[in-house]
PDB file of C-alpha atoms in Angstrom:
ATOM      1  CA  UNK M   1     -15.744   3.719 -11.019  1.00  0.00           C
ATOM      2  CA  UNK M   2     -11.832   2.524  -9.599  1.00  0.00           C
ATOM      3  CA  UNK M   3     -10.282   1.982  -6.143  1.00  0.00           C
ATOM      4  CA  UNK M   4      -8.064   4.971  -6.746  1.00  0.00           C
ATOM      5  CA  UNK M   5     -11.690   7.682  -7.038  1.00  0.00           C
ATOM      6  CA  UNK M   6     -13.318   5.601  -4.096  1.00  0.00           C
ATOM      7  CA  UNK M   7     -10.951   5.942  -2.459  1.00  0.00           C
ATOM      8  CA  UNK M   8      -9.954   9.798  -3.328  1.00  0.00           C
ATOM      9  CA  UNK M   9     -13.313  10.646  -2.271  1.00  0.00           C
ATOM     10  CA  UNK M  10     -13.177   8.166   1.117  1.00  0.00           C
ATOM     11  CA  UNK M  11     -10.302  11.053   1.694  1.00  0.00           C
ATOM     12  CA  UNK M  12     -12.275  13.997   0.735  1.00  0.00           C
ATOM     13  CA  UNK M  13     -15.423  12.606   2.692  1.00  0.00           C
ATOM     14  CA  UNK M  14     -12.840  12.660   6.215  1.00  0.00           C
ATOM     15  CA  UNK M  15     -11.253  15.843   5.638  1.00  0.00           C
ATOM     16  CA  UNK M  16     -14.544  18.168   4.717  1.00  0.00           C
ATOM     17  CA  UNK M  17     -16.178  16.228   8.442  1.00  0.00           C
ATOM     18  CA  UNK M  18     -12.927  16.629  10.317  1.00  0.00           C
ATOM     19  CA  UNK M  19      -9.796  19.120  11.140  1.00  0.00           C
ATOM     20  CA  UNK M  20      -7.465  17.864   8.980  1.00  0.00           C
ATOM     21  CA  UNK M  21      -4.175  19.911   9.899  1.00  0.00           C
ATOM     22  CA  UNK M  22      -2.340  21.202   7.201  1.00  0.00           C
ATOM     23  CA  UNK M  23       1.293  19.765   6.137  1.00  0.00           C
ATOM     24  CA  UNK M  24       4.462  20.831   7.906  1.00  0.00           C
ATOM     25  CA  UNK M  25       7.257  18.955   6.588  1.00  0.00           C
ATOM     26  CA  UNK M  26       6.851  16.711   3.435  1.00  0.00           C
ATOM     27  CA  UNK M  27       9.833  13.755   2.260  1.00  0.00           C
ATOM     28  CA  UNK M  28      11.713  12.960  -1.194  1.00  0.00           C
ATOM     29  CA  UNK M  29      14.770  10.336  -1.411  1.00  0.00           C
ATOM     30  CA  UNK M  30      17.471  10.613  -4.308  1.00  0.00           C
ATOM     31  CA  UNK M  31      15.689   9.149  -7.693  1.00  0.00           C
ATOM     32  CA  UNK M  32      17.600   6.399  -9.408  1.00  0.00           C
ATOM     33  CA  UNK M  33      18.843   5.557 -12.608  1.00  0.00           C
ATOM     34  CA  UNK M  34      18.251   2.004 -11.957  1.00  0.00           C
ATOM     35  CA  UNK M  35      15.803   0.064  -8.976  1.00  0.00           C
ATOM     36  CA  UNK M  36      15.683   2.144  -6.102  1.00  0.00           C
ATOM     37  CA  UNK M  37      17.853   0.812  -2.986  1.00  0.00           C
ATOM     38  CA  UNK M  38      16.333   0.034  -0.014  1.00  0.00           C
ATOM     39  CA  UNK M  39      16.661   3.448   1.946  1.00  0.00           C
ATOM     40  CA  UNK M  40      15.053   5.378  -0.731  1.00  0.00           C
ATOM     41  CA  UNK M  41      11.819   3.246  -1.910  1.00  0.00           C
ATOM     42  CA  UNK M  42       9.845   5.036   0.067  1.00  0.00           C
ATOM     43  CA  UNK M  43       8.554   9.073   0.705  1.00  0.00           C
ATOM     44  CA  UNK M  44       6.886  10.388   3.470  1.00  0.00           C
ATOM     45  CA  UNK M  45       4.201  13.475   4.286  1.00  0.00           C
ATOM     46  CA  UNK M  46       3.772  14.513   7.642  1.00  0.00           C
ATOM     47  CA  UNK M  47       1.222  16.704   9.053  1.00  0.00           C
ATOM     48  CA  UNK M  48       1.121  19.098  12.615  1.00  0.00           C
ATOM     49  CA  UNK M  49       0.280  17.080  14.842  1.00  0.00           C
ATOM     50  CA  UNK M  50       2.690  14.061  13.883  1.00  0.00           C
ATOM     51  CA  UNK M  51       0.331  12.081  11.126  1.00  0.00           C
ATOM     52  CA  UNK M  52       2.560  10.826   8.636  1.00  0.00           C
ATOM     53  CA  UNK M  53       1.192   9.192   5.142  1.00  0.00           C
ATOM     54  CA  UNK M  54       4.158   7.362   2.873  1.00  0.00           C
ATOM     55  CA  UNK M  55       3.811   6.203  -0.508  1.00  0.00           C
ATOM     56  CA  UNK M  56       6.152   4.029  -3.332  1.00  0.00           C
ATOM     57  CA  UNK M  57       8.488   5.346  -5.458  1.00  0.00           C
ATOM     58  CA  UNK M  58       7.810   4.027  -8.489  1.00  0.00           C
ATOM     59  CA  UNK M  59       9.043   6.788 -10.827  1.00  0.00           C
ATOM     60  CA  UNK M  60       9.460   5.752 -14.658  1.00  0.00           C
ATOM     61  CA  UNK M  61      12.235   6.552 -16.545  1.00  0.00           C
ATOM     62  CA  UNK M  62       9.944   9.411 -18.433  1.00  0.00           C
ATOM     63  CA  UNK M  63       8.794  11.491 -14.657  1.00  0.00           C
ATOM     64  CA  UNK M  64      12.742  11.346 -12.827  1.00  0.00           C
ATOM     65  CA  UNK M  65      13.033  15.316 -13.922  1.00  0.00           C
ATOM     66  CA  UNK M  66       9.143  16.535 -12.745  1.00  0.00           C
ATOM     67  CA  UNK M  67      10.403  14.262  -9.784  1.00  0.00           C
ATOM     68  CA  UNK M  68      14.180  15.786  -9.265  1.00  0.00           C
ATOM     69  CA  UNK M  69      12.455  19.184  -9.937  1.00  0.00           C
ATOM     70  CA  UNK M  70      10.483  18.286  -7.131  1.00  0.00           C
ATOM     71  CA  UNK M  71      10.615  21.576  -3.852  1.00  0.00           C
ATOM     72  CA  UNK M  72       9.588  20.387  -0.299  1.00  0.00           C
ATOM     73  CA  UNK M  73       9.220  23.852   0.232  1.00  0.00           C
ATOM     74  CA  UNK M  74       6.519  23.945  -2.734  1.00  0.00           C
ATOM     75  CA  UNK M  75       4.764  21.657  -0.409  1.00  0.00           C
ATOM     76  CA  UNK M  76       4.682  23.135   3.758  1.00  0.00           C
ATOM     77  CA  UNK M  77       1.259  24.955   4.645  1.00  0.00           C
ATOM     78  CA  UNK M  78      -0.825  23.108   1.815  1.00  0.00           C
ATOM     79  CA  UNK M  79      -3.654  21.158   3.323  1.00  0.00           C
ATOM     80  CA  UNK M  80      -3.227  17.710   2.335  1.00  0.00           C
ATOM     81  CA  UNK M  81      -6.494  17.193   0.709  1.00  0.00           C
ATOM     82  CA  UNK M  82      -5.800  19.534  -2.397  1.00  0.00           C
ATOM     83  CA  UNK M  83      -3.321  16.978  -2.907  1.00  0.00           C
ATOM     84  CA  UNK M  84      -5.521  13.869  -2.768  1.00  0.00           C
ATOM     85  CA  UNK M  85      -7.953  15.440  -5.489  1.00  0.00           C
ATOM     86  CA  UNK M  86      -5.141  14.756  -7.884  1.00  0.00           C
ATOM     87  CA  UNK M  87      -5.300  10.119  -6.525  1.00  0.00           C
ATOM     88  CA  UNK M  88      -5.400   8.346 -10.239  1.00  0.00           C
ATOM     89  CA  UNK M  89      -4.819  11.342 -12.134  1.00  0.00           C
ATOM     90  CA  UNK M  90      -2.352   8.888 -13.948  1.00  0.00           C
ATOM     91  CA  UNK M  91       0.818  11.015 -13.256  1.00  0.00           C
ATOM     92  CA  UNK M  92       3.180   9.201 -11.281  1.00  0.00           C
ATOM     93  CA  UNK M  93       4.883  12.001  -9.476  1.00  0.00           C
ATOM     94  CA  UNK M  94       1.380  13.631  -8.919  1.00  0.00           C
ATOM     95  CA  UNK M  95      -0.032  10.120  -8.157  1.00  0.00           C
ATOM     96  CA  UNK M  96       2.783   9.660  -5.701  1.00  0.00           C
ATOM     97  CA  UNK M  97       1.802  12.434  -3.901  1.00  0.00           C
ATOM     98  CA  UNK M  98      -1.081  12.252  -3.299  1.00  0.00           C
ATOM     99  CA  UNK M  99      -1.164   8.513  -2.425  1.00  0.00           C
ATOM    100  CA  UNK M 100       1.377   9.660   0.576  1.00  0.00           C
ATOM    101  CA  UNK M 101      -1.429  12.736   1.504  1.00  0.00           C
ATOM    102  CA  UNK M 102      -4.586  10.350   1.173  1.00  0.00           C
ATOM    103  CA  UNK M 103      -2.170   7.498   3.960  1.00  0.00           C
ATOM    104  CA  UNK M 104      -1.498  10.770   5.986  1.00  0.00           C
ATOM    105  CA  UNK M 105      -5.671  11.967   6.072  1.00  0.00           C
ATOM    106  CA  UNK M 106      -6.143   8.821   7.067  1.00  0.00           C
ATOM    107  CA  UNK M 107      -3.744   8.411   9.771  1.00  0.00           C
ATOM    108  CA  UNK M 108      -4.488  11.567  11.600  1.00  0.00           C
ATOM    109  CA  UNK M 109      -8.035  10.406  11.974  1.00  0.00           C
ATOM    110  CA  UNK M 110      -6.916   6.851  13.536  1.00  0.00           C
ATOM    111  CA  UNK M 111      -5.267   9.091  15.296  1.00  0.00           C
ATOM    112  CA  UNK M 112      -8.658  11.502  16.919  1.00  0.00           C
ATOM    113  CA  UNK M 113     -10.654   8.232  17.295  1.00  0.00           C
ATOM    114  CA  UNK M 114      -8.702   6.034  18.774  1.00  0.00           C
ATOM    115  CA  UNK M 115      -8.888   3.173  16.632  1.00  0.00           C
ATOM    116  CA  UNK M 116      -8.105  -0.021  18.419  1.00  0.00           C
ATOM    117  CA  UNK M 117      -5.823  -0.817  15.120  1.00  0.00           C
ATOM    118  CA  UNK M 118      -5.005  -4.414  14.924  1.00  0.00           C
ATOM    119  CA  UNK M 119      -1.440  -4.458  15.153  1.00  0.00           C
ATOM    120  CA  UNK M 120      -1.091  -8.157  16.885  1.00  0.00           C
ATOM    121  CA  UNK M 121      -2.411 -10.097  13.757  1.00  0.00           C
ATOM    122  CA  UNK M 122      -0.345 -11.220  11.214  1.00  0.00           C
ATOM    123  CA  UNK M 123      -1.721 -10.668   7.771  1.00  0.00           C
ATOM    124  CA  UNK M 124       0.479 -13.253   6.256  1.00  0.00           C
ATOM    125  CA  UNK M 125      -0.695 -16.517   8.620  1.00  0.00           C
ATOM    126  CA  UNK M 126      -4.340 -15.499   8.709  1.00  0.00           C
ATOM    127  CA  UNK M 127      -4.282 -16.244   4.631  1.00  0.00           C
ATOM    128  CA  UNK M 128      -4.181 -19.857   6.599  1.00  0.00           C
ATOM    129  CA  UNK M 129      -1.624 -21.727   3.932  1.00  0.00           C
ATOM    130  CA  UNK M 130      -2.410 -25.524   3.605  1.00  0.00           C
ATOM    131  CA  UNK M 131      -1.459 -28.257   1.485  1.00  0.00           C
ATOM    132  CA  UNK M 132      -3.304 -28.373  -1.800  1.00  0.00           C
ATOM    133  CA  UNK M 133      -3.595 -24.179  -2.102  1.00  0.00           C
ATOM    134  CA  UNK M 134      -3.152 -22.505  -5.362  1.00  0.00           C
ATOM    135  CA  UNK M 135      -1.479 -19.443  -4.329  1.00  0.00           C
ATOM    136  CA  UNK M 136      -1.331 -15.784  -6.718  1.00  0.00           C
ATOM    137  CA  UNK M 137       1.601 -13.107  -5.304  1.00  0.00           C
ATOM    138  CA  UNK M 138       0.822 -10.063  -6.725  1.00  0.00           C
ATOM    139  CA  UNK M 139       4.554  -9.095  -6.506  1.00  0.00           C
ATOM    140  CA  UNK M 140       7.372 -11.101  -4.818  1.00  0.00           C
ATOM    141  CA  UNK M 141       6.672 -11.606  -0.964  1.00  0.00           C
ATOM    142  CA  UNK M 142       9.815 -13.526  -0.104  1.00  0.00           C
ATOM    143  CA  UNK M 143       8.469 -14.314   3.099  1.00  0.00           C
ATOM    144  CA  UNK M 144       5.543 -15.927   1.586  1.00  0.00           C
ATOM    145  CA  UNK M 145       7.694 -17.618  -0.771  1.00  0.00           C
ATOM    146  CA  UNK M 146       9.517 -19.553   2.429  1.00  0.00           C
ATOM    147  CA  UNK M 147       6.320 -20.221   3.761  1.00  0.00           C
ATOM    148  CA  UNK M 148       5.044 -21.997   0.734  1.00  0.00           C
ATOM    149  CA  UNK M 149       8.127 -24.098   0.704  1.00  0.00           C
ATOM    150  CA  UNK M 150       6.442 -25.407   4.374  1.00  0.00           C
ATOM    151  CA  UNK M 151       3.348 -26.484   2.453  1.00  0.00           C
ATOM    152  CA  UNK M 152       2.972 -28.597  -0.303  1.00  0.00           C
ATOM    153  CA  UNK M 153       1.256 -25.411  -2.365  1.00  0.00           C
ATOM    154  CA  UNK M 154       1.277 -24.422  -5.447  1.00  0.00           C
ATOM    155  CA  UNK M 155       2.089 -20.489  -6.521  1.00  0.00           C
ATOM    156  CA  UNK M 156       1.483 -18.046  -9.263  1.00  0.00           C
ATOM    157  CA  UNK M 157       4.085 -15.556  -8.772  1.00  0.00           C
ATOM    158  CA  UNK M 158       2.851 -12.590 -11.486  1.00  0.00           C
ATOM    159  CA  UNK M 159       5.225  -9.677 -11.699  1.00  0.00           C
ATOM    160  CA  UNK M 160       5.641  -6.782 -14.089  1.00  0.00           C
ATOM    161  CA  UNK M 161       9.957  -6.439 -13.588  1.00  0.00           C
ATOM    162  CA  UNK M 162      11.598  -8.284 -15.837  1.00  0.00           C
ATOM    163  CA  UNK M 163      14.541  -8.227 -14.297  1.00  0.00           C
ATOM    164  CA  UNK M 164      13.026 -10.051 -11.006  1.00  0.00           C
ATOM    165  CA  UNK M 165      13.240 -13.272 -14.188  1.00  0.00           C
ATOM    166  CA  UNK M 166      16.553 -13.134 -14.353  1.00  0.00           C
ATOM    167  CA  UNK M 167      16.921 -12.712 -11.218  1.00  0.00           C
ATOM    168  CA  UNK M 168      15.069 -15.862  -9.691  1.00  0.00           C
ATOM    169  CA  UNK M 169      14.945 -18.485 -12.530  1.00  0.00           C
ATOM    170  CA  UNK M 170      13.296 -20.934 -10.379  1.00  0.00           C
ATOM    171  CA  UNK M 171      10.117 -19.372  -9.102  1.00  0.00           C
ATOM    172  CA  UNK M 172       7.278 -19.429 -11.090  1.00  0.00           C
ATOM    173  CA  UNK M 173       6.651 -16.314 -12.452  1.00  0.00           C
ATOM    174  CA  UNK M 174       4.197 -14.745 -14.705  1.00  0.00           C
ATOM    175  CA  UNK M 175       2.968 -11.292 -16.678  1.00  0.00           C
ATOM    176  CA  UNK M 176      -0.419 -12.871 -17.178  1.00  0.00           C
ATOM    177  CA  UNK M 177      -2.477 -11.739 -15.090  1.00  0.00           C
ATOM    178  CA  UNK M 178      -4.904 -14.223 -15.856  1.00  0.00           C
ATOM    179  CA  UNK M 179      -3.172 -16.542 -14.085  1.00  0.00           C
ATOM    180  CA  UNK M 180      -4.340 -16.055 -11.227  1.00  0.00           C
ATOM    181  CA  UNK M 181      -7.680 -17.444 -11.860  1.00  0.00           C
ATOM    182  CA  UNK M 182      -8.338 -20.459 -10.029  1.00  0.00           C
ATOM    183  CA  UNK M 183      -6.221 -19.324  -7.053  1.00  0.00           C
ATOM    184  CA  UNK M 184      -8.176 -20.207  -3.796  1.00  0.00           C
ATOM    185  CA  UNK M 185      -5.915 -17.260  -2.010  1.00  0.00           C
ATOM    186  CA  UNK M 186      -3.462 -14.222  -3.349  1.00  0.00           C
ATOM    187  CA  UNK M 187      -1.617 -11.759  -1.843  1.00  0.00           C
ATOM    188  CA  UNK M 188      -1.012  -8.564  -3.324  1.00  0.00           C
ATOM    189  CA  UNK M 189       1.520  -5.849  -2.604  1.00  0.00           C
ATOM    190  CA  UNK M 190       0.154  -2.818  -1.822  1.00  0.00           C
ATOM    191  CA  UNK M 191       1.658  -0.805  -4.548  1.00  0.00           C
ATOM    192  CA  UNK M 192      -0.709  -2.283  -7.138  1.00  0.00           C
ATOM    193  CA  UNK M 193      -3.373   0.601  -5.660  1.00  0.00           C
ATOM    194  CA  UNK M 194      -0.949   2.813  -5.962  1.00  0.00           C
ATOM    195  CA  UNK M 195      -0.320   2.268  -9.856  1.00  0.00           C
ATOM    196  CA  UNK M 196      -4.081   1.436 -10.955  1.00  0.00           C
ATOM    197  CA  UNK M 197      -3.234  -2.816 -11.338  1.00  0.00           C
ATOM    198  CA  UNK M 198      -5.515  -3.882  -8.363  1.00  0.00           C
ATOM    199  CA  UNK M 199      -9.085  -2.863 -10.289  1.00  0.00           C
ATOM    200  CA  UNK M 200      -7.530  -5.283 -13.008  1.00  0.00           C
ATOM    201  CA  UNK M 201      -5.908  -7.771 -10.528  1.00  0.00           C
ATOM    202  CA  UNK M 202      -9.036  -8.200  -9.148  1.00  0.00           C
ATOM    203  CA  UNK M 203     -11.177  -8.857 -11.452  1.00  0.00           C
ATOM    204  CA  UNK M 204      -9.407 -12.485 -11.894  1.00  0.00           C
ATOM    205  CA  UNK M 205      -9.886 -13.675  -7.847  1.00  0.00           C
ATOM    206  CA  UNK M 206     -13.201 -13.440  -7.812  1.00  0.00           C
ATOM    207  CA  UNK M 207     -13.179 -17.209  -6.227  1.00  0.00           C
ATOM    208  CA  UNK M 208     -10.652 -16.523  -3.914  1.00  0.00           C
ATOM    209  CA  UNK M 209     -11.913 -17.208  -0.533  1.00  0.00           C
ATOM    210  CA  UNK M 210      -8.574 -15.044   0.694  1.00  0.00           C
ATOM    211  CA  UNK M 211      -7.144 -11.899  -0.890  1.00  0.00           C
ATOM    212  CA  UNK M 212      -4.912  -9.327   0.963  1.00  0.00           C
ATOM    213  CA  UNK M 213      -3.455  -6.490  -0.209  1.00  0.00           C
ATOM    214  CA  UNK M 214      -0.302  -5.953   1.774  1.00  0.00           C
ATOM    215  CA  UNK M 215       2.680  -3.091   2.402  1.00  0.00           C
ATOM    216  CA  UNK M 216       3.694  -0.028   3.726  1.00  0.00           C
ATOM    217  CA  UNK M 217       1.668   1.958   1.602  1.00  0.00           C
ATOM    218  CA  UNK M 218      -1.789   0.688   3.009  1.00  0.00           C
ATOM    219  CA  UNK M 219      -2.006   3.156   5.254  1.00  0.00           C
ATOM    220  CA  UNK M 220      -5.639   4.162   4.774  1.00  0.00           C
ATOM    221  CA  UNK M 221      -8.410   2.622   6.448  1.00  0.00           C
ATOM    222  CA  UNK M 222     -10.138  -0.401   3.726  1.00  0.00           C
ATOM    223  CA  UNK M 223     -13.351   0.490   2.936  1.00  0.00           C
ATOM    224  CA  UNK M 224     -13.531   0.055  -0.453  1.00  0.00           C
ATOM    225  CA  UNK M 225     -11.193  -2.630  -1.108  1.00  0.00           C
ATOM    226  CA  UNK M 226     -13.653  -4.504   1.885  1.00  0.00           C
ATOM    227  CA  UNK M 227     -16.495  -3.949  -0.945  1.00  0.00           C
ATOM    228  CA  UNK M 228     -14.411  -5.429  -3.477  1.00  0.00           C
ATOM    229  CA  UNK M 229     -13.772  -9.303  -2.488  1.00  0.00           C
ATOM    230  CA  UNK M 230     -10.340  -7.879  -0.138  1.00  0.00           C
ATOM    231  CA  UNK M 231     -10.395  -9.459   2.861  1.00  0.00           C
ATOM    232  CA  UNK M 232      -7.308  -8.411   4.523  1.00  0.00           C
ATOM    233  CA  UNK M 233      -5.452  -5.228   4.401  1.00  0.00           C
ATOM    234  CA  UNK M 234      -1.923  -5.257   6.527  1.00  0.00           C
ATOM    235  CA  UNK M 235       0.235  -2.019   6.753  1.00  0.00           C
ATOM    236  CA  UNK M 236       1.645   0.213   8.308  1.00  0.00           C
ATOM    237  CA  UNK M 237       0.421   2.997  11.251  1.00  0.00           C
ATOM    238  CA  UNK M 238       3.643   5.997  11.988  1.00  0.00           C
ATOM    239  CA  UNK M 239       3.486   6.653  15.455  1.00  0.00           C
ATOM    240  CA  UNK M 240       6.394   8.451  15.621  1.00  0.00           C
ATOM    241  CA  UNK M 241       6.150  10.396  13.274  1.00  0.00           C
ATOM    242  CA  UNK M 242       9.367  12.766  13.793  1.00  0.00           C
ATOM    243  CA  UNK M 243      11.847   9.554  13.802  1.00  0.00           C
ATOM    244  CA  UNK M 244      10.632   8.648  10.702  1.00  0.00           C
ATOM    245  CA  UNK M 245      11.168  12.005   8.917  1.00  0.00           C
ATOM    246  CA  UNK M 246      14.602  12.059  10.309  1.00  0.00           C
ATOM    247  CA  UNK M 247      15.462   8.087   9.124  1.00  0.00           C
ATOM    248  CA  UNK M 248      14.047   8.632   5.692  1.00  0.00           C
ATOM    249  CA  UNK M 249      16.090  12.142   5.497  1.00  0.00           C
ATOM    250  CA  UNK M 250      19.231   9.805   6.296  1.00  0.00           C
ATOM    251  CA  UNK M 251      18.216   6.923   4.519  1.00  0.00           C
ATOM    252  CA  UNK M 252      17.940   4.772   7.576  1.00  0.00           C
ATOM    253  CA  UNK M 253      15.855   2.841   8.326  1.00  0.00           C
ATOM    254  CA  UNK M 254      12.675   3.792  10.242  1.00  0.00           C
ATOM    255  CA  UNK M 255      10.330   0.807  10.893  1.00  0.00           C
ATOM    256  CA  UNK M 256      11.099   1.281  14.833  1.00  0.00           C
ATOM    257  CA  UNK M 257       8.700   4.210  14.448  1.00  0.00           C
ATOM    258  CA  UNK M 258       6.323   2.450  13.307  1.00  0.00           C
ATOM    259  CA  UNK M 259       4.136  -1.016  14.023  1.00  0.00           C
ATOM    260  CA  UNK M 260       1.860  -3.382  12.209  1.00  0.00           C
ATOM    261  CA  UNK M 261      -1.568  -1.765  10.841  1.00  0.00           C
ATOM    262  CA  UNK M 262      -3.744  -4.407  10.356  1.00  0.00           C
ATOM    263  CA  UNK M 263      -7.771  -4.863   9.267  1.00  0.00           C
ATOM    264  CA  UNK M 264      -9.759  -7.557   8.733  1.00  0.00           C
ATOM    265  CA  UNK M 265     -12.679  -7.524   6.489  1.00  0.00           C
ATOM    266  CA  UNK M 266     -14.880 -10.331   9.393  1.00  0.00           C
ATOM    267  CA  UNK M 267     -14.613  -7.764  11.972  1.00  0.00           C
ATOM    268  CA  UNK M 268     -13.790  -4.402  10.200  1.00  0.00           C
ATOM    269  CA  UNK M 269     -16.108  -1.461  12.032  1.00  0.00           C
ATOM    270  CA  UNK M 270     -15.982   1.034   8.859  1.00  0.00           C
ATOM    271  CA  UNK M 271     -14.854   4.565   9.249  1.00  0.00           C
ATOM    272  CA  UNK M 272     -18.016   5.374   6.851  1.00  0.00           C
ATOM    273  CA  UNK M 273     -20.809   3.886   7.074  1.00  0.00           C
ATOM    274  CA  UNK M 274     -22.313   2.133  10.162  1.00  0.00           C
ATOM    275  CA  UNK M 275     -21.898  -1.794  10.770  1.00  0.00           C
ATOM    276  CA  UNK M 276     -25.331  -2.882   9.425  1.00  0.00           C
ATOM    277  CA  UNK M 277     -24.046  -1.638   6.030  1.00  0.00           C
ATOM    278  CA  UNK M 278     -21.320  -4.054   5.550  1.00  0.00           C
ATOM    279  CA  UNK M 279     -21.652  -7.199   4.103  1.00  0.00           C
ATOM    280  CA  UNK M 280     -19.275  -9.909   4.723  1.00  0.00           C
TER     281      UNK M 280
END
């Protein structure tokens, strides 16, 4: 079973046991022919009551017209579970919306249960970089590149965007996922869940002592990832939904409407299963 399927089933299970409100608002940024500018990289889905789910706008050229045809009014008063059911279908537009709905459901449950989120943890710092590390980076993380310069560590950067190779000729960027074998620490962008590539990535990280998945789209509970040799999940918790929706609509920075969200496998109390069933 894929990670997408397990996350979908997890969110639907939560929706079956909790009172999940309907969608109040949804915001789709404009789509650009070339790379999305930073202020248009994320869409957001808000539930009645304030919970919000984010999703990365990664729409290939052939799906541009379906994306531009989306009407926010078609989603208002819809239950998010109906959208989550599409997650993993392979349609980039439906998967994007399903990711936002999945995050919204999880963030609503986090609010309901008053979970003590580990917002003070430094997701990158938990990697504890040291001399001699071989670090795999799935997606280009500028802050990690800067930290790696402070230690004598080797880095392999796995990317799908060919323009990054031209833009950063000084970096060891590859398209070959097999190069992750032998890395003792691996950092993956959260979009690997959205595009379905994390399953394959993790098959090449079985020997890694530390695997982290990070990014604003990681706003869900980590159970399926922690069952697959992921040690840290770091994302964003939306603490001011109305402000975030307003900022996205205005194409303005929205991080002040959120705070860090960090789950560590070593001390995670599952939202779905008792502690005794968790494996380290």
